[in-house]
Amino acid sequence: MAWFRNHYRCGRCGKGWSDEWSCMCDDDCPHCGARHWSPVNSEDLTYIVVPRQGLFVVLESPKSAEYEPAYSAIAATTRRAAADAIVAGRIVHYWDQ
């Protein structure tokens, strides 16, 4: 399942917070309880690149994931640019699979 880190700012109390969800959805302010705030920004975390033992490992949150990303490794390379290229190529076709 696609995975996002959503960033919010409450229009009532002015405080900000972040939360991770499987969509770019509205959230309630954890500070004052005001409801239904839309994200002001979202980061797509469906694919992430992590350094691991001298490699850059590409992790994917599979479509079968439900309540957490359930990342699995899909590729590894010695160059960050190559890992980023893998992500760019895969994300375009994520929903076509």
CSV table of N, CA, C and O in Angstrom, one decimal:
chain,number,residue,atom,x,y,z
A,1,MET,N,0.8,-1.2,0.0
A,1,MET,CA,0.0,0.0,0.0
A,1,MET,C,0.9,1.2,0.0
A,1,MET,O,1.9,1.2,0.6
A,2,ALA,N,0.5,2.2,-0.7
A,2,ALA,CA,1.2,3.5,-0.7
A,2,ALA,C,1.3,4.0,0.8
A,2,ALA,O,0.5,3.7,1.6
A,3,TRP,N,2.4,4.7,1.1
A,3,TRP,CA,2.6,5.2,2.4
A,3,TRP,C,3.1,6.6,2.4
A,3,TRP,O,3.9,7.0,1.6
A,4,PHE,N,2.5,7.4,3.3
A,4,PHE,CA,2.8,8.9,3.3
A,4,PHE,C,3.1,9.4,4.7
A,4,PHE,O,2.5,8.9,5.7
A,5,ARG,N,4.0,10.3,4.8
A,5,ARG,CA,4.2,11.1,6.1
A,5,ARG,C,3.5,12.4,5.8
A,5,ARG,O,4.0,13.2,4.9
A,6,ASN,N,2.4,12.7,6.5
A,6,ASN,CA,1.7,13.9,6.3
A,6,ASN,C,2.0,14.9,7.4
A,6,ASN,O,2.2,14.6,8.5
A,7,HIS,N,2.2,16.2,6.9
A,7,HIS,CA,2.5,17.3,7.8
A,7,HIS,C,1.3,18.2,7.9
A,7,HIS,O,0.7,18.6,6.9
A,8,TYR,N,0.9,18.5,9.1
A,8,TYR,CA,-0.3,19.3,9.4
A,8,TYR,C,0.0,20.5,10.2
A,8,TYR,O,0.9,20.6,10.9
A,9,ARG,N,-0.9,21.5,10.1
A,9,ARG,CA,-0.9,22.7,10.9
A,9,ARG,C,-2.3,23.0,11.3
A,9,ARG,O,-3.2,23.2,10.4
A,10,CYS,N,-2.6,23.1,12.6
A,10,CYS,CA,-3.9,23.4,13.1
A,10,CYS,C,-4.3,24.9,12.9
A,10,CYS,O,-3.5,25.7,13.3
A,11,GLY,N,-5.4,25.1,12.3
A,11,GLY,CA,-5.9,26.5,12.1
A,11,GLY,C,-6.4,27.1,13.4
A,11,GLY,O,-6.6,28.3,13.4
A,12,ARG,N,-6.7,26.3,14.4
A,12,ARG,CA,-7.2,26.8,15.6
A,12,ARG,C,-6.1,27.2,16.6
A,12,ARG,O,-6.1,28.3,17.1
A,13,CYS,N,-5.2,26.2,16.9
A,13,CYS,CA,-4.2,26.5,17.9
A,13,CYS,C,-2.8,26.9,17.3
A,13,CYS,O,-1.9,27.3,18.0
A,14,GLY,N,-2.7,26.7,16.0
A,14,GLY,CA,-1.5,27.0,15.3
A,14,GLY,C,-0.3,26.0,15.4
A,14,GLY,O,0.7,26.2,14.8
A,15,LYS,N,-0.5,24.9,16.1
A,15,LYS,CA,0.6,24.0,16.3
A,15,LYS,C,0.6,23.0,15.1
A,15,LYS,O,-0.4,22.7,14.5
A,16,GLY,N,1.8,22.5,14.9
A,16,GLY,CA,2.0,21.5,13.8
A,16,GLY,C,2.3,20.1,14.3
A,16,GLY,O,2.7,19.9,15.4
A,17,TRP,N,2.1,19.1,13.4
A,17,TRP,CA,2.4,17.7,13.8
A,17,TRP,C,2.5,16.9,12.5
A,17,TRP,O,2.2,17.4,11.4
A,18,SER,N,3.1,15.8,12.6
A,18,SER,CA,3.3,14.8,11.5
A,18,SER,C,2.7,13.5,11.9
A,18,SER,O,2.7,13.1,13.0
A,19,ASP,N,2.2,12.8,10.9
A,19,ASP,CA,1.7,11.4,11.1
A,19,ASP,C,1.9,10.6,9.8
A,19,ASP,O,1.8,11.2,8.7
A,20,GLU,N,2.0,9.3,9.9
A,20,GLU,CA,2.1,8.5,8.8
A,20,GLU,C,0.9,7.7,8.6
A,20,GLU,O,0.3,7.2,9.5
A,21,TRP,N,0.4,7.7,7.3
A,21,TRP,CA,-0.8,7.0,6.9
A,21,TRP,C,-0.7,6.4,5.6
A,21,TRP,O,0.2,6.7,4.8
A,22,SER,N,-1.6,5.6,5.2
A,22,SER,CA,-1.6,5.0,3.9
A,22,SER,C,-2.3,5.9,2.8
A,22,SER,O,-2.5,5.5,1.7
A,23,CYS,N,-2.6,7.1,3.2
A,23,CYS,CA,-3.1,8.1,2.2
A,23,CYS,C,-2.9,9.5,2.7
A,23,CYS,O,-2.4,9.7,3.8
A,24,MET,N,-3.1,10.4,1.9
A,24,MET,CA,-3.0,11.8,2.3
A,24,MET,C,-4.3,12.3,2.9
A,24,MET,O,-5.1,13.0,2.2
A,25,CYS,N,-4.6,11.9,4.1
A,25,CYS,CA,-5.9,12.1,4.7
A,25,CYS,C,-6.0,13.2,5.7
A,25,CYS,O,-4.9,13.6,6.3
A,26,ASP,N,-7.2,13.6,6.1
A,26,ASP,CA,-7.3,14.6,7.1
A,26,ASP,C,-7.0,13.9,8.5
A,26,ASP,O,-7.1,12.7,8.6
A,27,ASP,N,-6.7,14.8,9.4
A,27,ASP,CA,-6.4,14.3,10.8
A,27,ASP,C,-6.9,15.3,11.8
A,27,ASP,O,-7.2,16.5,11.5
A,28,ASP,N,-7.0,14.9,13.0
A,28,ASP,CA,-7.4,15.7,14.1
A,28,ASP,C,-6.2,16.2,14.9
A,28,ASP,O,-5.2,15.5,15.1
A,29,CYS,N,-6.2,17.5,15.3
A,29,CYS,CA,-5.1,18.1,16.0
A,29,CYS,C,-4.9,17.4,17.4
A,29,CYS,O,-5.8,17.3,18.2
A,30,PRO,N,-3.7,16.8,17.6
A,30,PRO,CA,-3.4,16.1,18.9
A,30,PRO,C,-3.2,17.1,20.0
A,30,PRO,O,-3.2,16.7,21.2
A,31,HIS,N,-3.1,18.4,19.7
A,31,HIS,CA,-2.9,19.4,20.8
A,31,HIS,C,-4.2,20.0,21.3
A,31,HIS,O,-4.3,20.1,22.5
A,32,CYS,N,-5.1,20.3,20.4
A,32,CYS,CA,-6.3,21.0,20.9
A,32,CYS,C,-7.6,20.2,20.6
A,32,CYS,O,-8.7,20.5,21.0
A,33,GLY,N,-7.5,19.2,19.7
A,33,GLY,CA,-8.6,18.3,19.4
A,33,GLY,C,-9.4,18.8,18.2
A,33,GLY,O,-10.4,18.2,17.8
A,34,ALA,N,-9.0,20.0,17.6
A,34,ALA,CA,-9.8,20.5,16.4
A,34,ALA,C,-9.7,19.4,15.3
A,34,ALA,O,-8.7,18.7,15.1
A,35,ARG,N,-10.8,19.2,14.6
A,35,ARG,CA,-11.0,18.1,13.7
A,35,ARG,C,-10.8,18.5,12.3
A,35,ARG,O,-11.1,19.6,11.9
A,36,HIS,N,-10.4,17.4,11.5
A,36,HIS,CA,-10.5,17.4,10.0
A,36,HIS,C,-9.5,18.4,9.4
A,36,HIS,O,-9.9,19.2,8.5
A,37,TRP,N,-8.3,18.4,9.8
A,37,TRP,CA,-7.3,19.2,9.1
A,37,TRP,C,-6.6,18.4,8.0
A,37,TRP,O,-6.1,17.3,8.2
A,38,SER,N,-6.5,19.1,6.8
A,38,SER,CA,-5.9,18.4,5.7
A,38,SER,C,-4.4,18.7,5.8
A,38,SER,O,-3.9,19.7,6.3
A,39,PRO,N,-3.6,17.8,5.2
A,39,PRO,CA,-2.1,18.0,5.2
A,39,PRO,C,-1.7,19.2,4.5
A,39,PRO,O,-2.3,19.5,3.4
A,40,VAL,N,-0.7,19.9,5.0
A,40,VAL,CA,-0.1,21.1,4.3
A,40,VAL,C,1.0,20.6,3.4
A,40,VAL,O,1.4,21.3,2.4
A,41,ASN,N,1.5,19.4,3.6
A,41,ASN,CA,2.5,18.8,2.8
A,41,ASN,C,2.5,17.3,3.1
A,41,ASN,O,2.2,16.9,4.2
A,42,SER,N,2.9,16.5,2.1
A,42,SER,CA,3.0,15.0,2.3
A,42,SER,C,4.2,14.5,1.6
A,42,SER,O,4.5,14.9,0.5
A,43,GLU,N,4.9,13.6,2.3
A,43,GLU,CA,6.0,12.9,1.7
A,43,GLU,C,5.6,11.5,1.3
A,43,GLU,O,5.1,10.8,2.1
A,44,ASP,N,5.9,11.1,0.1
A,44,ASP,CA,5.6,9.8,-0.4
A,44,ASP,C,6.7,8.8,0.1
A,44,ASP,O,7.8,9.0,-0.3
A,45,LEU,N,6.3,7.9,1.0
A,45,LEU,CA,7.2,6.9,1.6
A,45,LEU,C,7.0,5.5,1.0
A,45,LEU,O,7.4,4.6,1.7
A,46,THR,N,6.3,5.4,-0.1
A,46,THR,CA,6.0,4.1,-0.7
A,46,THR,C,7.3,3.4,-1.0
A,46,THR,O,7.4,2.2,-0.7
A,47,TYR,N,8.3,4.1,-1.5
A,47,TYR,CA,9.6,3.6,-1.7
A,47,TYR,C,10.6,4.4,-0.9
A,47,TYR,O,10.5,5.7,-0.9
A,48,ILE,N,11.5,3.8,-0.2
A,48,ILE,CA,12.5,4.5,0.5
A,48,ILE,C,13.9,3.8,0.2
A,48,ILE,O,13.9,2.6,-0.1
A,49,VAL,N,14.9,4.6,0.4
A,49,VAL,CA,16.3,4.1,0.2
A,49,VAL,C,17.0,4.2,1.5
A,49,VAL,O,17.0,5.3,2.1
A,50,VAL,N,17.6,3.1,1.9
A,50,VAL,CA,18.3,3.1,3.2
A,50,VAL,C,19.7,2.5,3.0
A,50,VAL,O,19.9,1.6,2.2
A,51,PRO,N,20.7,3.2,3.6
A,51,PRO,CA,22.1,2.6,3.6
A,51,PRO,C,22.2,1.4,4.5
A,51,PRO,O,21.7,1.4,5.6
A,52,ARG,N,22.8,0.3,3.9
A,52,ARG,CA,22.9,-0.9,4.7
A,52,ARG,C,24.1,-1.7,4.2
A,52,ARG,O,24.2,-2.1,3.1
A,53,GLN,N,25.1,-1.8,5.1
A,53,GLN,CA,26.3,-2.5,4.9
A,53,GLN,C,27.0,-2.1,3.6
A,53,GLN,O,27.3,-3.0,2.7
A,54,GLY,N,27.2,-0.9,3.4
A,54,GLY,CA,27.9,-0.4,2.2
A,54,GLY,C,27.0,-0.3,0.9
A,54,GLY,O,27.5,0.0,-0.1
A,55,LEU,N,25.8,-0.7,1.0
A,55,LEU,CA,24.9,-0.6,-0.2
A,55,LEU,C,23.7,0.4,0.1
A,55,LEU,O,23.5,0.8,1.2
A,56,PHE,N,23.1,0.7,-1.0
A,56,PHE,CA,21.8,1.5,-0.9
A,56,PHE,C,20.7,0.6,-1.2
A,56,PHE,O,20.6,0.1,-2.4
A,57,VAL,N,19.9,0.2,-0.3
A,57,VAL,CA,18.8,-0.8,-0.4
A,57,VAL,C,17.5,0.0,-0.7
A,57,VAL,O,17.1,0.9,0.1
A,58,VAL,N,16.8,-0.4,-1.7
A,58,VAL,CA,15.5,0.1,-2.1
A,58,VAL,C,14.4,-0.7,-1.4
A,58,VAL,O,14.4,-1.9,-1.7
A,59,LEU,N,13.6,-0.1,-0.6
A,59,LEU,CA,12.5,-0.8,0.1
A,59,LEU,C,11.2,-0.3,-0.5
A,59,LEU,O,11.0,0.9,-0.8
A,60,GLU,N,10.2,-1.3,-0.6
A,60,GLU,CA,8.9,-1.0,-1.2
A,60,GLU,C,7.8,-1.4,-0.2
A,60,GLU,O,7.9,-2.5,0.4
A,61,SER,N,6.8,-0.6,0.0
A,61,SER,CA,5.7,-0.9,0.7
A,61,SER,C,4.7,-1.6,-0.2
A,61,SER,O,4.2,-1.0,-1.1
A,62,PRO,N,4.5,-2.9,-0.1
A,62,PRO,CA,3.7,-3.7,-1.1
A,62,PRO,C,2.2,-3.3,-1.0
A,62,PRO,O,1.7,-2.8,0.1
A,63,LYS,N,1.5,-3.4,-2.1
A,63,LYS,CA,0.1,-3.1,-2.1
A,63,LYS,C,-0.7,-3.9,-1.1
A,63,LYS,O,-1.8,-3.5,-0.6
A,64,SER,N,-0.2,-5.1,-0.7
A,64,SER,CA,-0.9,-5.9,0.3
A,64,SER,C,-0.8,-5.4,1.8
A,64,SER,O,-1.5,-5.8,2.6
A,65,ALA,N,0.1,-4.4,2.0
A,65,ALA,CA,0.2,-3.8,3.3
A,65,ALA,C,-1.0,-3.1,3.7
A,65,ALA,O,-1.7,-2.5,2.9
A,66,GLU,N,-1.4,-3.2,5.0
A,66,GLU,CA,-2.6,-2.6,5.4
A,66,GLU,C,-2.5,-1.5,6.5
A,66,GLU,O,-2.8,-0.3,6.2
A,67,TYR,N,-1.9,-1.8,7.6
A,67,TYR,CA,-1.9,-0.8,8.7
A,67,TYR,C,-0.5,-0.3,9.0
A,67,TYR,O,-0.3,0.5,9.9
A,68,GLU,N,0.5,-0.7,8.3
A,68,GLU,CA,1.8,-0.3,8.3
A,68,GLU,C,2.5,-0.5,7.0
A,68,GLU,O,2.0,-1.3,6.2
A,69,PRO,N,3.6,0.1,6.7
A,69,PRO,CA,4.1,-0.1,5.3
A,69,PRO,C,4.6,-1.5,5.0
A,69,PRO,O,4.6,-1.8,3.8
A,70,ALA,N,5.1,-2.3,5.9
A,70,ALA,CA,5.5,-3.7,5.7
A,70,ALA,C,6.6,-3.7,4.5
A,70,ALA,O,6.5,-4.5,3.6
A,71,TYR,N,7.6,-2.9,4.7
A,71,TYR,CA,8.6,-2.8,3.6
A,71,TYR,C,9.3,-4.1,3.4
A,71,TYR,O,9.6,-4.8,4.3
A,72,SER,N,9.6,-4.3,2.1
A,72,SER,CA,10.5,-5.4,1.7
A,72,SER,C,11.5,-4.9,0.7
A,72,SER,O,11.2,-3.9,-0.1
A,73,ALA,N,12.7,-5.4,0.7
A,73,ALA,CA,13.8,-5.0,-0.1
A,73,ALA,C,13.5,-5.5,-1.6
A,73,ALA,O,13.2,-6.6,-1.8
A,74,ILE,N,13.7,-4.6,-2.5
A,74,ILE,CA,13.4,-5.0,-3.9
A,74,ILE,C,14.7,-4.8,-4.8
A,74,ILE,O,14.7,-5.3,-5.9
A,75,ALA,N,15.7,-4.1,-4.3
A,75,ALA,CA,16.9,-3.8,-5.0
A,75,ALA,C,18.0,-3.3,-4.1
A,75,ALA,O,17.7,-2.8,-3.0
A,76,ALA,N,19.2,-3.5,-4.5
A,76,ALA,CA,20.4,-2.9,-3.8
A,76,ALA,C,21.4,-2.5,-4.8
A,76,ALA,O,21.6,-3.2,-5.8
A,77,THR,N,22.1,-1.4,-4.5
A,77,THR,CA,23.2,-0.9,-5.4
A,77,THR,C,24.2,-0.2,-4.6
A,77,THR,O,24.0,0.1,-3.4
A,78,THR,N,25.4,0.0,-5.2
A,78,THR,CA,26.5,0.7,-4.5
A,78,THR,C,26.4,2.2,-4.6
A,78,THR,O,27.1,2.9,-3.9
A,79,ARG,N,25.5,2.7,-5.5
A,79,ARG,CA,25.4,4.1,-5.7
A,79,ARG,C,24.0,4.6,-5.4
A,79,ARG,O,23.0,4.1,-5.8
A,80,ARG,N,23.9,5.7,-4.6
A,80,ARG,CA,22.7,6.3,-4.2
A,80,ARG,C,21.9,6.8,-5.5
A,80,ARG,O,20.7,6.6,-5.6
A,81,ALA,N,22.6,7.3,-6.5
A,81,ALA,CA,21.9,7.8,-7.7
A,81,ALA,C,21.2,6.6,-8.4
A,81,ALA,O,20.1,6.8,-8.9
A,82,ALA,N,21.8,5.5,-8.4
A,82,ALA,CA,21.2,4.3,-9.0
A,82,ALA,C,20.0,3.9,-8.3
A,82,ALA,O,19.0,3.5,-8.9
A,83,ALA,N,20.1,3.9,-6.9
A,83,ALA,CA,18.9,3.6,-6.1
A,83,ALA,C,17.8,4.5,-6.4
A,83,ALA,O,16.6,4.1,-6.5
A,84,ASP,N,18.1,5.8,-6.4
A,84,ASP,CA,17.0,6.8,-6.7
A,84,ASP,C,16.4,6.6,-8.1
A,84,ASP,O,15.2,6.8,-8.3
A,85,ALA,N,17.2,6.2,-9.1
A,85,ALA,CA,16.7,5.9,-10.4
A,85,ALA,C,15.7,4.7,-10.4
A,85,ALA,O,14.7,4.7,-11.1
A,86,ILE,N,16.1,3.7,-9.6
A,86,ILE,CA,15.2,2.6,-9.4
A,86,ILE,C,13.8,3.0,-8.9
A,86,ILE,O,12.8,2.6,-9.4
A,87,VAL,N,13.9,3.8,-7.8
A,87,VAL,CA,12.6,4.3,-7.2
A,87,VAL,C,11.8,5.1,-8.3
A,87,VAL,O,10.6,4.9,-8.4
A,88,ALA,N,12.5,6.0,-9.0
A,88,ALA,CA,11.8,6.8,-10.0
A,88,ALA,C,11.1,5.9,-11.0
A,88,ALA,O,10.0,6.2,-11.5
A,89,GLY,N,11.8,4.9,-11.5
A,89,GLY,CA,11.2,4.0,-12.5
A,89,GLY,C,10.0,3.2,-11.9
A,89,GLY,O,9.0,2.9,-12.6
A,90,ARG,N,10.2,2.7,-10.7
A,90,ARG,CA,9.1,1.9,-10.1
A,90,ARG,C,7.9,2.7,-9.7
A,90,ARG,O,6.8,2.2,-9.9
A,91,ILE,N,8.0,3.9,-9.2
A,91,ILE,CA,6.9,4.6,-8.7
A,91,ILE,C,5.9,5.0,-9.8
A,91,ILE,O,4.7,5.0,-9.6
A,92,VAL,N,6.4,5.2,-11.0
A,92,VAL,CA,5.6,5.5,-12.1
A,92,VAL,C,4.6,4.3,-12.4
A,92,VAL,O,3.5,4.6,-12.8
A,93,HIS,N,5.1,3.1,-12.2
A,93,HIS,CA,4.2,1.9,-12.5
A,93,HIS,C,3.6,1.2,-11.3
A,93,HIS,O,3.1,0.1,-11.4
A,94,TYR,N,3.7,1.8,-10.1
A,94,TYR,CA,3.3,1.2,-8.9
A,94,TYR,C,1.9,0.7,-9.0
A,94,TYR,O,1.6,-0.5,-8.6
A,95,TRP,N,0.9,1.5,-9.5
A,95,TRP,CA,-0.5,1.0,-9.5
A,95,TRP,C,-0.8,0.2,-10.8
A,95,TRP,O,-1.9,-0.3,-10.9
A,96,ASP,N,0.1,0.1,-11.7
A,96,ASP,CA,-0.1,-0.7,-12.9
A,96,ASP,C,0.2,-2.2,-12.7
A,96,ASP,O,-0.2,-3.0,-13.5
A,97,GLN,N,0.9,-2.5,-11.6
A,97,GLN,CA,1.3,-3.9,-11.3
A,97,GLN,C,0.1,-4.7,-10.9
A,97,GLN,O,-0.8,-4.4,-10.3
